[in-house]
Short mmCIF file of C-alpha atoms in Angstrom, two decimals:
data_model
loop_
_atom_site.label_atom_id
_atom_site.label_comp_id
_atom_site.label_asym_id
_atom_site.label_seq_id
_atom_site.Cartn_x
_atom_site.Cartn_y
_atom_site.Cartn_z
CA UNK A 1 -60.08 66.47 -1.71
CA UNK A 2 -61.20 64.98 -5.13
CA UNK A 3 -60.31 66.20 -8.64
CA UNK A 4 -63.70 67.69 -9.55
CA UNK A 5 -63.82 69.73 -6.17
CA UNK A 6 -60.29 71.05 -6.67
CA UNK A 7 -61.13 71.83 -10.26
CA UNK A 8 -64.10 73.80 -9.27
CA UNK A 9 -62.18 75.86 -6.77
CA UNK A 10 -59.40 76.47 -9.22
CA UNK A 11 -61.57 77.35 -12.21
CA UNK A 12 -63.37 79.81 -10.19
CA UNK A 13 -60.03 81.39 -9.29
CA UNK A 14 -58.79 81.27 -12.71
CA UNK A 15 -61.78 82.90 -14.15
CA UNK A 16 -61.51 85.81 -11.63
CA UNK A 17 -57.86 86.31 -12.34
CA UNK A 18 -58.60 85.90 -16.00
CA UNK A 19 -60.97 88.92 -15.87
CA UNK A 20 -58.70 91.01 -13.94
CA UNK A 21 -55.60 90.44 -15.85
CA UNK A 22 -55.59 87.51 -18.19
CA UNK A 23 -53.41 84.63 -17.14
CA UNK A 24 -51.54 81.70 -18.97
CA UNK A 25 -48.46 79.58 -18.62
CA UNK A 26 -45.04 80.39 -19.92
CA UNK A 27 -46.75 83.23 -21.64
CA UNK A 28 -48.89 80.72 -23.60
CA UNK A 29 -52.56 81.93 -24.09
CA UNK A 30 -53.77 79.68 -26.75
CA UNK A 31 -53.91 79.21 -30.49
CA UNK A 32 -53.87 82.50 -32.52
CA UNK A 33 -56.91 80.96 -34.31
CA UNK A 34 -60.13 81.52 -32.66
CA UNK A 35 -61.49 77.78 -32.75
CA UNK A 36 -58.12 75.85 -32.93
CA UNK A 37 -56.68 74.16 -30.00
CA UNK A 38 -53.19 73.14 -29.91
CA UNK A 39 -52.56 69.52 -28.82
CA UNK A 40 -49.09 68.22 -28.24
CA UNK A 41 -47.78 64.56 -28.35
CA UNK A 42 -44.49 63.64 -26.51
CA UNK A 43 -43.18 60.19 -26.96
CA UNK A 44 -40.51 57.96 -28.71
CA UNK A 45 -40.36 58.54 -32.50
CA UNK A 46 -36.99 57.05 -32.73
CA UNK A 47 -35.05 54.37 -30.76
CA UNK A 48 -36.09 50.97 -29.33
CA UNK A 49 -39.61 52.07 -28.51
CA UNK A 50 -40.29 53.98 -31.58
CA UNK A 51 -43.18 51.72 -32.67
CA UNK A 52 -45.25 53.10 -29.55
CA UNK A 53 -44.54 56.91 -30.41
CA UNK A 54 -45.15 56.61 -34.19
CA UNK A 55 -48.34 54.71 -33.88
CA UNK A 56 -49.68 57.36 -31.27
CA UNK A 57 -48.75 60.35 -33.47
CA UNK A 58 -50.04 58.80 -36.59
CA UNK A 59 -53.28 57.69 -34.98
CA UNK A 60 -53.76 60.97 -33.32
CA UNK A 61 -53.45 62.67 -36.70
CA UNK A 62 -56.11 60.57 -38.11
CA UNK A 63 -58.45 61.66 -35.28
CA UNK A 64 -57.55 65.28 -35.67
CA UNK A 65 -58.13 65.20 -39.33
CA UNK A 66 -61.60 63.50 -39.08
CA UNK A 67 -62.60 66.19 -36.42
CA UNK A 68 -61.44 69.08 -38.39
CA UNK A 69 -63.31 67.70 -41.52
CA UNK A 70 -66.48 67.96 -39.34
CA UNK A 71 -66.24 71.65 -39.32
CA UNK A 72 -67.96 73.42 -36.46
CA UNK A 73 -66.32 75.32 -33.56
CA UNK A 74 -63.90 72.78 -32.35
CA UNK A 75 -60.68 72.16 -34.44
CA UNK A 76 -57.24 70.81 -33.65
CA UNK A 77 -53.73 71.23 -34.84
CA UNK A 78 -51.35 68.53 -33.59
CA UNK A 79 -47.62 69.04 -32.77
CA UNK A 80 -45.21 66.36 -31.74
CA UNK A 81 -41.67 66.00 -30.12
CA UNK A 82 -39.49 62.89 -30.00
CA UNK A 83 -38.27 61.74 -26.23
CA UNK A 84 -36.56 58.51 -27.36
CA UNK A 85 -38.35 56.92 -24.15
CA UNK A 86 -35.84 58.93 -21.95
CA UNK A 87 -37.13 61.01 -19.00
CA UNK A 88 -34.61 64.00 -19.40
CA UNK A 89 -35.12 64.00 -23.13
CA UNK A 90 -38.87 63.85 -22.54
CA UNK A 91 -38.70 67.09 -20.31
CA UNK A 92 -37.01 68.86 -23.15
CA UNK A 93 -39.50 67.75 -25.71
CA UNK A 94 -42.33 69.03 -23.40
CA UNK A 95 -40.75 72.33 -22.97
CA UNK A 96 -40.35 72.55 -26.83
CA UNK A 97 -43.96 72.02 -27.32
CA UNK A 98 -44.76 74.41 -24.57
CA UNK A 99 -42.72 77.03 -26.40
CA UNK A 100 -44.84 76.15 -29.47
CA UNK A 101 -48.02 76.97 -27.70
CA UNK A 102 -49.12 73.65 -26.63
CA UNK A 103 -52.48 73.71 -24.57
CA UNK A 104 -53.26 70.07 -24.14
CA UNK A 105 -50.78 67.02 -24.00
CA UNK A 106 -51.57 63.65 -25.32
CA UNK A 107 -48.79 62.00 -23.48
CA UNK A 108 -46.29 61.22 -22.65
CA UNK A 109 -46.44 57.75 -24.46
CA UNK A 110 -44.27 55.70 -21.99
CA UNK A 111 -44.53 55.72 -18.11
CA UNK A 112 -40.82 56.42 -17.07
CA UNK A 113 -40.80 59.76 -19.02
CA UNK A 114 -44.16 60.42 -17.80
CA UNK A 115 -42.99 60.47 -14.24
CA UNK A 116 -40.73 63.33 -15.15
CA UNK A 117 -43.16 65.26 -17.39
CA UNK A 118 -46.43 65.02 -15.44
CA UNK A 119 -45.24 67.03 -12.45
CA UNK A 120 -44.28 69.86 -14.91
CA UNK A 121 -47.56 69.65 -16.82
CA UNK A 122 -49.25 69.76 -13.33
CA UNK A 123 -47.45 73.08 -12.41
CA UNK A 124 -48.11 74.50 -15.78
CA UNK A 125 -51.82 73.55 -15.52
CA UNK A 126 -51.73 71.73 -18.91
CA UNK A 127 -54.44 69.18 -19.11
CA UNK A 128 -52.76 65.74 -19.76
CA UNK A 129 -54.44 62.58 -21.30
CA UNK A 130 -51.81 59.92 -21.88
CA UNK A 131 -52.75 57.11 -24.16
CA UNK A 132 -50.30 54.64 -22.84
CA UNK A 133 -48.34 55.50 -19.81
CA UNK A 134 -49.95 53.00 -17.51
CA UNK A 135 -48.09 53.38 -14.32
CA UNK A 136 -50.24 53.88 -11.28
CA UNK A 137 -47.83 56.66 -10.12
CA UNK A 138 -48.16 58.49 -13.44
CA UNK A 139 -51.54 60.03 -12.19
CA UNK A 140 -51.00 59.89 -8.53
CA UNK A 141 -50.87 63.67 -7.13
CA UNK A 142 -51.39 65.18 -10.56
CA UNK A 143 -55.09 66.30 -10.59
CA UNK A 144 -54.59 67.21 -14.32
CA UNK A 145 -53.57 64.00 -15.80
CA UNK A 146 -55.93 61.23 -17.03
CA UNK A 147 -55.21 57.81 -18.56
CA UNK A 148 -56.47 56.09 -21.70
CA UNK A 149 -54.75 53.01 -21.01
CA UNK A 150 -55.66 50.76 -18.02
CA UNK A 151 -53.00 50.87 -15.08
CA UNK A 152 -50.14 48.54 -14.42
CA UNK A 153 -51.81 47.23 -11.42
CA UNK A 154 -54.88 46.22 -13.43
CA UNK A 155 -52.85 44.62 -16.03
CA UNK A 156 -50.74 42.55 -13.59
CA UNK A 157 -54.15 41.40 -11.66
CA UNK A 158 -56.13 40.81 -14.87
CA UNK A 159 -53.32 38.77 -16.33
CA UNK A 160 -53.09 36.42 -13.51
CA UNK A 161 -56.76 36.09 -13.53
CA UNK A 162 -56.95 35.31 -17.29
CA UNK A 163 -54.15 32.82 -17.02
CA UNK A 164 -55.77 31.09 -13.91
CA UNK A 165 -59.13 30.81 -15.77
CA UNK A 166 -57.85 29.78 -19.30
CA UNK A 167 -54.76 27.59 -18.63
CA UNK A 168 -55.25 24.74 -16.39
CA UNK A 169 -52.39 23.70 -13.98
CA UNK A 170 -49.93 26.11 -15.86
CA UNK A 171 -46.30 26.28 -14.54
CA UNK A 172 -45.60 29.87 -14.74
CA UNK A 173 -42.06 31.59 -15.08
CA UNK A 174 -41.90 35.38 -15.05
CA UNK A 175 -39.16 37.30 -16.54
CA UNK A 176 -39.17 41.12 -15.91
CA UNK A 177 -37.17 44.20 -15.97
CA UNK A 178 -36.09 45.29 -12.48
CA UNK A 179 -35.01 48.81 -13.35
CA UNK A 180 -38.26 49.76 -15.19
CA UNK A 181 -41.44 50.85 -12.98
CA UNK A 182 -43.72 49.63 -15.81
CA UNK A 183 -42.38 46.10 -15.94
CA UNK A 184 -41.66 45.97 -11.97
CA UNK A 185 -45.26 47.20 -11.30
CA UNK A 186 -47.08 44.79 -13.45
CA UNK A 187 -44.81 41.92 -12.10
CA UNK A 188 -45.66 42.99 -8.33
CA UNK A 189 -49.51 42.91 -8.79
CA UNK A 190 -49.28 39.84 -11.05
CA UNK A 191 -47.29 37.80 -8.55
CA UNK A 192 -49.63 39.08 -5.69
CA UNK A 193 -52.72 37.88 -7.60
CA UNK A 194 -51.07 34.45 -8.63
CA UNK A 195 -50.26 33.95 -4.84
CA UNK A 196 -53.89 34.75 -3.72
CA UNK A 197 -55.21 32.29 -6.46
CA UNK A 198 -52.74 29.42 -5.55
CA UNK A 199 -51.25 29.52 -8.92
CA UNK A 200 -47.92 27.78 -9.63
CA UNK A 201 -44.95 30.22 -10.15
CA UNK A 202 -41.90 28.07 -10.72
CA UNK A 203 -39.38 30.53 -11.59
CA UNK A 204 -38.50 34.32 -11.65
CA UNK A 205 -35.81 35.91 -13.80
CA UNK A 206 -34.85 39.56 -14.00
CA UNK A 207 -32.82 41.75 -16.26
CA UNK A 208 -32.05 45.60 -16.59
CA UNK A 209 -31.17 47.93 -19.59
CA UNK A 210 -27.51 46.82 -19.48
CA UNK A 211 -28.56 42.96 -19.90
CA UNK A 212 -31.26 42.83 -22.23
CA UNK A 213 -29.57 41.22 -25.10
CA UNK A 214 -28.93 37.84 -23.63
CA UNK A 215 -31.58 35.75 -21.96
CA UNK A 216 -30.07 32.33 -22.08
CA UNK A 217 -29.73 32.21 -18.18
CA UNK A 218 -33.16 33.24 -17.63
CA UNK A 219 -34.70 30.93 -20.26
CA UNK A 220 -32.66 27.88 -19.10
CA UNK A 221 -33.82 28.66 -15.54
CA UNK A 222 -37.41 28.63 -16.63
CA UNK A 223 -36.99 25.62 -18.86
CA UNK A 224 -35.25 23.66 -15.89
CA UNK A 225 -38.12 24.48 -13.57
CA UNK A 226 -40.62 23.01 -15.88
CA UNK A 227 -42.39 26.38 -16.86
CA UNK A 228 -44.91 25.84 -19.71
CA UNK A 229 -46.07 29.34 -19.62
CA UNK A 230 -43.79 32.38 -19.69
CA UNK A 231 -45.31 35.74 -18.42
CA UNK A 232 -43.48 38.74 -19.97
CA UNK A 233 -44.53 42.13 -18.35
CA UNK A 234 -41.91 43.86 -20.87
CA UNK A 235 -41.65 46.08 -23.99
CA UNK A 236 -41.66 44.40 -27.39
CA UNK A 237 -37.70 44.74 -27.92
CA UNK A 238 -36.49 42.50 -25.24
CA UNK A 239 -39.60 40.30 -25.75
CA UNK A 240 -38.36 39.74 -29.30
CA UNK A 241 -34.97 38.67 -28.07
CA UNK A 242 -36.69 36.27 -25.62
CA UNK A 243 -38.58 34.59 -28.28
CA UNK A 244 -35.56 34.39 -30.66
CA UNK A 245 -33.39 32.81 -28.15
CA UNK A 246 -36.21 30.44 -26.83
CA UNK A 247 -36.56 29.13 -30.12
CA UNK A 248 -32.85 28.66 -30.84
CA UNK A 249 -32.64 26.52 -27.79
CA UNK A 250 -35.96 24.44 -28.45
CA UNK A 251 -37.81 25.91 -25.51
CA UNK A 252 -41.47 26.48 -26.60
CA UNK A 253 -43.66 27.59 -23.62
CA UNK A 254 -46.88 29.54 -24.19
CA UNK A 255 -45.68 33.12 -24.10
CA UNK A 256 -47.95 35.83 -22.29
CA UNK A 257 -47.43 39.47 -22.54
CA UNK A 258 -49.10 42.69 -21.69
CA UNK A 259 -49.48 45.93 -23.76
CA UNK A 260 -45.70 46.55 -24.00
CA UNK A 261 -45.32 43.68 -26.20
CA UNK A 262 -47.83 45.46 -28.74
CA UNK A 263 -45.46 46.04 -31.60
CA UNK A 264 -43.64 42.90 -31.75
CA UNK A 265 -44.79 41.79 -35.12
CA UNK A 266 -43.05 44.79 -36.53
CA UNK A 267 -39.80 45.05 -34.45
CA UNK A 268 -36.57 45.33 -36.46
CA UNK A 269 -34.79 42.28 -37.10
CA UNK A 270 -37.39 39.86 -35.67
CA UNK A 271 -38.80 37.04 -37.39
CA UNK A 272 -42.67 37.70 -36.84
CA UNK A 273 -43.30 33.71 -37.37
CA UNK A 274 -41.89 33.27 -33.81
CA UNK A 275 -44.54 35.42 -32.24
CA UNK A 276 -47.31 32.88 -33.63
CA UNK A 277 -49.32 31.91 -30.51
CA UNK A 278 -48.24 34.57 -28.32
CA UNK A 279 -50.86 36.04 -26.01
CA UNK A 280 -51.18 39.73 -25.07
CA UNK A 281 -53.37 41.57 -22.59
CA UNK A 282 -54.53 44.55 -24.63
CA UNK A 283 -57.78 46.44 -24.91
CA UNK A 284 -57.62 46.46 -28.83
CA UNK A 285 -57.88 44.10 -31.59
CA UNK A 286 -57.45 45.21 -35.26
CA UNK A 287 -59.66 42.26 -36.48
CA UNK A 288 -62.72 43.39 -34.37
CA UNK A 289 -65.69 43.56 -36.63
CA UNK A 290 -67.20 46.79 -35.44
CA UNK A 291 -67.45 49.54 -37.86
CA UNK A 292 -65.41 52.17 -36.01
CA UNK A 293 -62.53 49.67 -35.65
CA UNK A 294 -62.52 48.54 -39.43
CA UNK A 295 -62.76 52.06 -40.64
CA UNK A 296 -59.81 53.04 -38.45
CA UNK A 297 -57.71 50.16 -39.21
CA UNK A 298 -58.44 50.70 -42.95
CA UNK A 299 -57.40 54.42 -42.84
CA UNK A 300 -54.30 53.62 -40.88
CA UNK A 301 -53.25 50.98 -43.43
CA UNK A 302 -53.95 53.25 -46.28
CA UNK A 303 -51.88 56.04 -44.83
CA UNK A 304 -49.02 54.07 -43.27
CA UNK A 305 -49.00 50.62 -44.99
CA UNK A 306 -49.16 48.67 -41.60
CA UNK A 307 -51.82 47.57 -39.08
CA UNK A 308 -52.25 49.81 -36.13
CA UNK A 309 -51.40 48.39 -32.66
CA UNK A 310 -53.08 49.13 -29.39
CA UNK A 311 -51.04 52.31 -28.76
CA UNK A 312 -52.61 53.65 -31.88
CA UNK A 313 -56.09 52.96 -30.84
CA UNK A 314 -55.54 54.46 -27.49
CA UNK A 315 -54.24 57.69 -29.08
CA UNK A 316 -57.14 57.84 -31.48
CA UNK A 317 -59.49 57.56 -28.60
CA UNK A 318 -57.58 60.16 -26.57
CA UNK A 319 -58.09 62.99 -29.25
CA UNK A 320 -61.84 61.92 -29.38
CA UNK A 321 -62.01 62.25 -25.44
CA UNK A 322 -60.52 65.68 -25.63
CA UNK A 323 -62.92 66.74 -28.41
CA UNK A 324 -65.92 65.42 -26.25
CA UNK A 325 -64.60 66.90 -22.98
CA UNK A 326 -64.08 70.23 -24.76
CA UNK A 327 -67.63 70.20 -25.99
CA UNK A 328 -68.86 69.24 -22.56
CA UNK A 329 -66.77 72.00 -20.71
CA UNK A 330 -67.42 74.73 -23.24
CA UNK A 331 -63.59 75.84 -23.01
CA UNK A 332 -62.20 77.89 -25.96
CA UNK A 333 -58.65 78.26 -27.42
CA UNK A 334 -58.46 81.81 -26.26
CA UNK A 335 -58.46 80.82 -22.60
CA UNK A 336 -55.32 80.44 -20.63
CA UNK A 337 -53.96 76.80 -20.20
CA UNK A 338 -55.25 77.01 -16.58
CA UNK A 339 -58.82 77.84 -17.44
CA UNK A 340 -58.88 75.17 -20.16
CA UNK A 341 -57.24 72.54 -17.75
CA UNK A 342 -59.75 73.07 -15.06
CA UNK A 343 -62.54 73.17 -17.41
CA UNK A 344 -61.72 69.82 -18.85
CA UNK A 345 -61.03 68.46 -15.19
CA UNK A 346 -64.58 69.49 -14.49
CA UNK A 347 -66.10 67.70 -17.73
CA UNK A 348 -64.06 64.41 -17.15
CA UNK A 349 -65.88 63.56 -13.83
CA UNK A 350 -69.19 63.16 -15.94
CA UNK A 351 -67.77 62.11 -19.31
CA UNK A 352 -68.41 58.61 -20.80
CA UNK A 353 -67.03 57.77 -24.15
CA UNK A 354 -67.30 54.66 -26.32
CA UNK A 355 -63.87 54.10 -28.27
CA UNK A 356 -61.89 51.71 -29.93
CA UNK A 357 -60.37 50.40 -26.79
CA UNK A 358 -63.57 50.04 -24.69
CA UNK A 359 -65.20 46.95 -26.43
CA UNK A 360 -68.33 48.57 -27.02
CA UNK A 361 -68.85 49.77 -23.39
CA UNK A 362 -68.40 53.13 -21.84
CA UNK A 363 -64.96 54.54 -20.72
CA UNK A 364 -65.45 56.58 -17.57
CA UNK A 365 -62.80 58.14 -15.24
CA UNK A 366 -62.44 57.99 -11.39
CA UNK A 367 -61.44 61.01 -9.33
CA UNK A 368 -57.71 59.84 -9.64
CA UNK A 369 -57.89 59.89 -13.65
CA UNK A 370 -57.86 56.05 -14.02
CA UNK A 371 -59.99 54.80 -16.94
CA UNK A 372 -62.51 52.19 -15.78
CA UNK A 373 -62.27 49.94 -18.86
CA UNK A 374 -61.13 46.26 -18.43
CA UNK A 375 -58.33 44.70 -20.67
CA UNK A 376 -59.11 41.72 -22.93
CA UNK A 377 -56.68 38.96 -24.22
CA UNK A 378 -55.74 38.54 -27.83
CA UNK A 379 -53.74 35.89 -29.62
CA UNK A 380 -51.22 36.35 -32.47
CA UNK A 381 -52.35 34.14 -35.42
CA UNK A 382 -51.11 34.33 -39.02
CA UNK A 383 -49.39 37.48 -38.25
CA UNK A 384 -52.26 39.32 -36.70
CA UNK A 385 -53.97 39.81 -33.43
CA UNK A 386 -57.36 37.77 -33.05
CA UNK A 387 -59.74 37.36 -30.03
CA UNK A 388 -59.10 33.63 -28.61
#
């Protein structure tokens, strides 16, 4: 049964129950202010993935401030909790925000914690819009969960397509993290698409959480196999180590990453000049010339002294998606979480939004909660992301 059909049934039931007795989740019946919705963000604000979480919170707050400044019947308050990119901690963070009255969740920020939190939000009927948890299984079986980012499967196949179309006769090496669903999932769809296209994958190397500080074995294997393009479906922390160690051994292939590498320019202890010429598949480029992007980038720089990454742009879009879904559904903060959730699910079936991460086209969502937008590539030049 499709999400919209389920939502219609649940919405009707929830409204009937609400008229009889009033309902809620964890005794949460919404914000005390008549027009203020409480939106929570769960993500890594400290630790190795902190660049992702802090960008999401910072950008979400900008969007909240802009919407609140418009006045009107829809206002937001933003609350956040740190999960240090750990599934168990993420569950605790989610529960903390529920105790504070969270009505909608922008999160979680990363995929592994999302796999633990999404079922809880589904049980609690908390509408969930993740800016950046791209695992296909994050939305699977969770009718309340939607993505702003494109899925891992899309990233993998589209990366292979882009490389095939723009790098003639590339000899490709892949280094991926085998205990991370995000990395493994992208690798799998990349490898499948590369095989279909007859691309030349000459080497594959893996690592796990206990071995992500030394990549000399993998780099030596890739270099010995003659790889001139290194595909890295991984996060920016291990990627920064790979670039540093490749430079030290005089190995200079083209590096091609996905959205998890966004943040490498500001990684702690990393020489950002080593990222010159790195490609990333990402839906956002801070150098885009459209007015909305430039206004957002300027505001973010003014507040935080740095250029926002793709995670920030997805979070900014997420808040505006919530805003437009609320307008379309007519839900109000005094409703139960269940009523709000089911109303927003109904609205998402017909919603289309042009955002910072949609390249001027409309974002829409399928019945599983996956966004329709396609990724695009950027290249790092002079310390910033630019369109090739």
